[in-house]
PDB file of C-alpha atoms in Angstrom:
ATOM      1  CA  ALA X   1     -14.767  34.183 -10.857  1.00 69.00           C
ATOM      2  CA  TYR X   2     -12.966  32.937  -7.756  1.00 74.00           C
ATOM      3  CA  GLN X   3     -16.237  32.416  -5.924  1.00 77.00           C
ATOM      4  CA  LEU X   4     -17.691  30.235  -8.666  1.00 79.00           C
ATOM      5  CA  LEU X   5     -14.478  28.242  -8.958  1.00 78.00           C
ATOM      6  CA  LEU X   6     -14.413  27.694  -5.193  1.00 78.00           C
ATOM      7  CA  GLU X   7     -18.053  26.576  -5.142  1.00 80.00           C
ATOM      8  CA  SER X   8     -17.351  24.157  -7.982  1.00 81.00           C
ATOM      9  CA  GLU X   9     -14.293  22.662  -6.295  1.00 78.00           C
ATOM     10  CA  ALA X  10     -16.084  22.320  -2.958  1.00 76.00           C
ATOM     11  CA  ALA X  11     -19.147  20.746  -4.591  1.00 76.00           C
ATOM     12  CA  GLN X  12     -16.901  18.145  -6.126  1.00 78.00           C
ATOM     13  CA  GLU X  13     -15.229  17.602  -2.728  1.00 79.00           C
ATOM     14  CA  ARG X  14     -11.837  18.698  -4.019  1.00 80.00           C
ATOM     15  CA  PHE X  15     -11.107  20.511  -0.784  1.00 83.00           C
ATOM     16  CA  ALA X  16      -7.313  20.605  -1.103  1.00 85.00           C
ATOM     17  CA  ASN X  17      -7.574  22.377  -4.445  1.00 82.00           C
ATOM     18  CA  ALA X  18     -10.368  24.622  -3.140  1.00 86.00           C
ATOM     19  CA  LEU X  19      -8.170  25.619  -0.210  1.00 87.00           C
ATOM     20  CA  LYS X  20      -5.272  26.483  -2.509  1.00 91.00           C
ATOM     21  CA  ILE X  21      -7.576  28.612  -4.684  1.00 87.00           C
ATOM     22  CA  ALA X  22      -9.133  30.322  -1.658  1.00 87.00           C
ATOM     23  CA  LEU X  23      -5.753  31.190  -0.162  1.00 91.00           C
ATOM     24  CA  ASP X  24      -4.662  32.626  -3.498  1.00 91.00           C
ATOM     25  CA  ALA X  25      -7.901  34.635  -3.711  1.00 89.00           C
ATOM     26  CA  ARG X  26      -7.437  35.987  -0.181  1.00 91.00           C
ATOM     27  CA  GLN X  27      -3.937  37.129  -1.053  1.00 93.00           C
ATOM     28  CA  LYS X  28      -5.142  38.903  -4.213  1.00 92.00           C
ATOM     29  CA  PHE X  29      -8.370  40.280  -2.744  1.00 92.00           C
ATOM     30  CA  PRO X  30      -7.820  40.643   1.017  1.00 90.00           C
ATOM     31  CA  ASP X  31     -10.773  43.026   1.395  1.00 92.00           C
ATOM     32  CA  ASN X  32     -13.322  40.684  -0.212  1.00 92.00           C
ATOM     33  CA  ALA X  33     -15.381  39.465   2.726  1.00 94.00           C
ATOM     34  CA  GLU X  34     -17.295  36.865   0.715  1.00 92.00           C
ATOM     35  CA  LEU X  35     -14.093  35.165  -0.433  1.00 90.00           C
ATOM     36  CA  ARG X  36     -12.839  35.078   3.131  1.00 93.00           C
ATOM     37  CA  MET X  37     -16.138  33.532   4.253  1.00 94.00           C
ATOM     38  CA  GLN X  38     -15.671  30.851   1.609  1.00 91.00           C
ATOM     39  CA  LEU X  39     -12.120  30.247   2.841  1.00 92.00           C
ATOM     40  CA  ALA X  40     -13.447  29.736   6.364  1.00 94.00           C
ATOM     41  CA  THR X  41     -16.082  27.353   5.050  1.00 91.00           C
ATOM     42  CA  ILE X  42     -13.447  25.349   3.185  1.00 91.00           C
ATOM     43  CA  TYR X  43     -11.369  25.105   6.338  1.00 94.00           C
ATOM     44  CA  ARG X  44     -14.445  23.868   8.177  1.00 92.00           C
ATOM     45  CA  LEU X  45     -15.213  21.279   5.452  1.00 88.00           C
ATOM     46  CA  ARG X  46     -11.655  20.013   5.831  1.00 90.00           C
ATOM     47  CA  GLY X  47     -12.151  19.662   9.591  1.00 91.00           C
ATOM     48  CA  GLN X  48      -9.854  22.598  10.313  1.00 93.00           C
ATOM     49  CA  ASP X  49     -12.185  24.376  12.699  1.00 92.00           C
ATOM     50  CA  GLU X  50      -9.543  26.417  14.466  1.00 92.00           C
ATOM     51  CA  GLU X  51      -8.207  27.752  11.158  1.00 95.00           C
ATOM     52  CA  ALA X  52     -11.769  28.589  10.117  1.00 96.00           C
ATOM     53  CA  ASP X  53     -12.333  30.461  13.376  1.00 96.00           C
ATOM     54  CA  ARG X  54      -9.051  32.358  12.974  1.00 95.00           C
ATOM     55  CA  GLU X  55     -10.058  33.380   9.468  1.00 96.00           C
ATOM     56  CA  LEU X  56     -13.451  34.578  10.630  1.00 97.00           C
ATOM     57  CA  SER X  57     -11.874  36.458  13.562  1.00 96.00           C
ATOM     58  CA  ALA X  58      -9.438  38.153  11.196  1.00 96.00           C
ATOM     59  CA  LEU X  59     -12.319  39.044   8.888  1.00 96.00           C
ATOM     60  CA  ILE X  60     -14.224  40.532  11.828  1.00 97.00           C
ATOM     61  CA  ASP X  61     -11.167  42.560  12.800  1.00 96.00           C
ATOM     62  CA  ALA X  62     -10.931  43.888   9.246  1.00 95.00           C
ATOM     63  CA  SER X  63     -14.701  44.401   8.803  1.00 96.00           C
ATOM     64  CA  PRO X  64     -16.273  44.757  12.262  1.00 96.00           C
ATOM     65  CA  LYS X  65     -19.726  45.533  10.848  1.00 97.00           C
ATOM     66  CA  PHE X  66     -19.900  42.393   8.654  1.00 97.00           C
ATOM     67  CA  GLU X  67     -22.602  40.401  10.462  1.00 97.00           C
ATOM     68  CA  PRO X  68     -22.357  37.103   8.476  1.00 97.00           C
ATOM     69  CA  ALA X  69     -18.810  36.534   9.805  1.00 97.00           C
ATOM     70  CA  TYR X  70     -20.027  36.875  13.383  1.00 97.00           C
ATOM     71  CA  LYS X  71     -22.887  34.482  12.740  1.00 97.00           C
ATOM     72  CA  LEU X  72     -20.614  31.765  11.324  1.00 96.00           C
ATOM     73  CA  LEU X  73     -18.064  32.190  14.114  1.00 97.00           C
ATOM     74  CA  ILE X  74     -20.570  32.286  16.961  1.00 96.00           C
ATOM     75  CA  ASN X  75     -22.563  29.315  15.623  1.00 94.00           C
ATOM     76  CA  SER X  76     -19.382  27.297  15.248  1.00 93.00           C
ATOM     77  CA  LEU X  77     -18.164  28.116  18.734  1.00 93.00           C
ATOM     78  CA  LEU X  78     -21.521  27.372  20.317  1.00 90.00           C
ATOM     79  CA  SER X  79     -21.766  24.083  18.461  1.00 89.00           C
ATOM     80  CA  ARG X  80     -18.370  23.036  19.762  1.00 87.00           C
ATOM     81  CA  ALA X  81     -19.312  24.171  23.275  1.00 85.00           C
ATOM     82  CA  ARG X  82     -22.319  21.850  23.200  1.00 81.00           C
ATOM     83  CA  ASP X  83     -20.406  18.852  21.827  1.00 81.00           C
ATOM     84  CA  VAL X  84     -20.877  16.290  24.602  1.00 63.00           C
ATOM     85  CA  GLY X  85     -17.894  14.229  23.546  1.00 75.00           C
ATOM     86  CA  ARG X  86     -15.566  17.179  23.855  1.00 74.00           C
ATOM     87  CA  ASP X  87     -13.133  17.882  26.671  1.00 83.00           C
ATOM     88  CA  PRO X  88     -14.989  20.058  29.248  1.00 84.00           C
ATOM     89  CA  ALA X  89     -12.183  22.651  29.342  1.00 85.00           C
ATOM     90  CA  ALA X  90     -12.237  22.990  25.541  1.00 86.00           C
ATOM     91  CA  ALA X  91     -16.036  23.235  25.549  1.00 83.00           C
ATOM     92  CA  GLN X  92     -15.894  25.975  28.195  1.00 82.00           C
ATOM     93  CA  LYS X  93     -13.250  27.834  26.148  1.00 86.00           C
ATOM     94  CA  SER X  94     -15.518  27.698  23.085  1.00 89.00           C
ATOM     95  CA  GLN X  95     -18.448  29.000  25.157  1.00 84.00           C
ATOM     96  CA  ILE X  96     -16.353  31.911  26.478  1.00 85.00           C
ATOM     97  CA  GLU X  97     -15.115  32.777  22.982  1.00 91.00           C
ATOM     98  CA  ALA X  98     -18.674  32.651  21.610  1.00 90.00           C
ATOM     99  CA  THR X  99     -19.880  34.967  24.369  1.00 87.00           C
ATOM    100  CA  ALA X 100     -16.993  37.382  23.725  1.00 90.00           C
ATOM    101  CA  SER X 101     -17.710  37.369  19.982  1.00 94.00           C
ATOM    102  CA  LEU X 102     -21.411  37.929  20.623  1.00 93.00           C
ATOM    103  CA  SER X 103     -20.623  40.871  22.931  1.00 90.00           C
ATOM    104  CA  ARG X 104     -18.374  42.399  20.330  1.00 94.00           C
ATOM    105  CA  MET X 105     -21.024  41.909  17.671  1.00 96.00           C
ATOM    106  CA  LEU X 106     -23.608  43.732  19.762  1.00 94.00           C
ATOM    107  CA  ARG X 107     -21.192  46.607  20.347  1.00 93.00           C
ATOM    108  CA  GLU X 108     -20.485  46.896  16.610  1.00 97.00           C
ATOM    109  CA  ILE X 109     -23.998  46.092  15.369  1.00 97.00           C
ATOM    110  CA  PRO X 110     -26.365  46.962  18.235  1.00 93.00           C
ATOM    111  CA  GLY X 111     -29.485  46.444  16.092  1.00 92.00           C
ATOM    112  CA  SER X 112     -28.572  42.877  15.127  1.00 95.00           C
ATOM    113  CA  LEU X 113     -31.609  40.673  15.552  1.00 93.00           C
ATOM    114  CA  TYR X 114     -29.395  37.586  15.465  1.00 94.00           C
ATOM    115  CA  GLY X 115     -27.260  39.026  18.252  1.00 93.00           C
ATOM    116  CA  ARG X 116     -30.183  39.947  20.422  1.00 91.00           C
ATOM    117  CA  VAL X 117     -31.983  36.625  19.977  1.00 89.00           C
ATOM    118  CA  THR X 118     -28.788  34.621  20.565  1.00 90.00           C
ATOM    119  CA  THR X 119     -28.152  36.614  23.712  1.00 87.00           C
ATOM    120  CA  ALA X 120     -31.636  35.824  24.957  1.00 83.00           C
ATOM    121  CA  ILE X 121     -31.128  32.119  24.243  1.00 81.00           C
ATOM    122  CA  LEU X 122     -27.804  32.076  26.072  1.00 82.00           C
ATOM    123  CA  ASN X 123     -29.377  33.934  28.956  1.00 76.00           C
ATOM    124  CA  ALA X 124     -31.968  31.149  29.148  1.00 72.00           C
ATOM    125  CA  ARG X 125     -29.333  29.010  30.784  1.00 66.00           C
ATOM    126  CA  ASP X 126     -29.074  31.591  33.561  1.00 62.00           C
ATOM    127  CA  GLY X 127     -32.764  32.404  33.888  1.00 74.00           C
ATOM    128  CA  LEU X 128     -35.774  31.720  31.715  1.00 77.00           C
ATOM    129  CA  GLU X 129     -37.627  34.813  32.898  1.00 79.00           C
ATOM    130  CA  GLN X 130     -34.824  37.140  31.729  1.00 77.00           C
ATOM    131  CA  SER X 131     -34.740  35.478  28.299  1.00 78.00           C
ATOM    132  CA  GLU X 132     -38.501  35.569  27.948  1.00 82.00           C
ATOM    133  CA  ALA X 133     -38.526  39.282  28.805  1.00 82.00           C
ATOM    134  CA  THR X 134     -35.780  40.026  26.266  1.00 80.00           C
ATOM    135  CA  LEU X 135     -37.594  38.208  23.468  1.00 83.00           C
ATOM    136  CA  ARG X 136     -40.922  39.736  24.469  1.00 85.00           C
ATOM    137  CA  ARG X 137     -39.376  43.222  24.033  1.00 85.00           C
ATOM    138  CA  LEU X 138     -38.273  42.264  20.500  1.00 86.00           C
ATOM    139  CA  LEU X 139     -41.714  40.964  19.516  1.00 86.00           C
ATOM    140  CA  PRO X 140     -43.443  44.309  18.699  1.00 89.00           C
ATOM    141  CA  ASP X 141     -40.729  45.204  16.170  1.00 87.00           C
ATOM    142  CA  HIS X 142     -40.532  41.670  14.716  1.00 87.00           C
ATOM    143  CA  PRO X 143     -44.010  40.132  15.084  1.00 87.00           C
ATOM    144  CA  ASP X 144     -43.581  37.638  12.217  1.00 87.00           C
ATOM    145  CA  GLU X 145     -39.883  36.823  12.663  1.00 87.00           C
ATOM    146  CA  PRO X 146     -39.286  33.067  13.304  1.00 87.00           C
ATOM    147  CA  ASP X 147     -35.931  33.916  14.904  1.00 84.00           C
ATOM    148  CA  VAL X 148     -37.858  35.646  17.692  1.00 86.00           C
ATOM    149  CA  LEU X 149     -41.086  33.624  17.794  1.00 88.00           C
ATOM    150  CA  ILE X 150     -39.633  30.124  17.970  1.00 88.00           C
ATOM    151  CA  PRO X 151     -37.209  30.714  20.867  1.00 86.00           C
ATOM    152  CA  LEU X 152     -39.893  32.707  22.707  1.00 87.00           C
ATOM    153  CA  ALA X 153     -42.371  29.845  22.369  1.00 89.00           C
ATOM    154  CA  GLN X 154     -39.726  27.317  23.449  1.00 86.00           C
ATOM    155  CA  ILE X 155     -38.831  29.360  26.524  1.00 85.00           C
ATOM    156  CA  ARG X 156     -42.488  29.827  27.444  1.00 85.00           C
ATOM    157  CA  GLU X 157     -43.012  26.073  27.108  1.00 84.00           C
ATOM    158  CA  ALA X 158     -39.972  25.407  29.340  1.00 80.00           C
ATOM    159  CA  MET X 159     -41.435  27.835  31.894  1.00 80.00           C
ATOM    160  CA  GLY X 160     -44.618  25.740  31.953  1.00 82.00           C
ATOM    161  CA  GLU X 161     -46.644  28.307  30.018  1.00 86.00           C
ATOM    162  CA  SER X 162     -47.840  25.985  27.254  1.00 88.00           C
ATOM    163  CA  GLU X 163     -50.912  28.068  26.369  1.00 91.00           C
ATOM    164  CA  GLN X 164     -48.802  31.212  25.940  1.00 89.00           C
ATOM    165  CA  ALA X 165     -46.264  29.245  23.865  1.00 88.00           C
ATOM    166  CA  VAL X 166     -48.969  28.088  21.491  1.00 91.00           C
ATOM    167  CA  ALA X 167     -50.534  31.555  21.384  1.00 90.00           C
ATOM    168  CA  THR X 168     -47.154  33.084  20.509  1.00 88.00           C
ATOM    169  CA  LEU X 169     -46.958  30.968  17.355  1.00 88.00           C
ATOM    170  CA  ALA X 170     -50.679  31.078  16.568  1.00 88.00           C
ATOM    171  CA  THR X 171     -50.732  34.869  16.605  1.00 82.00           C
ATOM    172  CA  ALA X 172     -48.032  34.999  13.960  1.00 78.00           C
ATOM    173  CA  LEU X 173     -50.043  32.718  11.685  1.00 79.00           C
ATOM    174  CA  LYS X 174     -53.076  35.018  11.666  1.00 73.00           C
TER     175      LYS X 174
END
């Protein structure tokens, strides 16, 4: 019931009321990961990114195998790290926190496709060949997975291997 009420309040842009409801729900159901994800989303909609990140971090501490919390947190941190208008020190801090969260995720959920692909993408900044090799190793187990194919094709294109980039995507379409 709380989840539907929160969705309704957020859809109507009544974020203050949604926040109040979400905080009440967290107090009554502290182990409900979905409610806590909604609370983090409400914080983010209100522009309270640090509160959202704290909520997601607390959720990860409570449920270290809950992959959706890692995804939201890492994506948020990486987005803020890439924000060109942001203070460079704050952007670097976000990048470091994202990397730490990603490392923890891979320790807790070593088979996470999201974690492995994101690691390869981040490694692309350090060396395209290493990222290409990581994604290539994932390809046999995930031959039709866009989360593997698209970054692999992009990295191959960046490496000047346009024909291989096109072939990567064309093979998946067959």
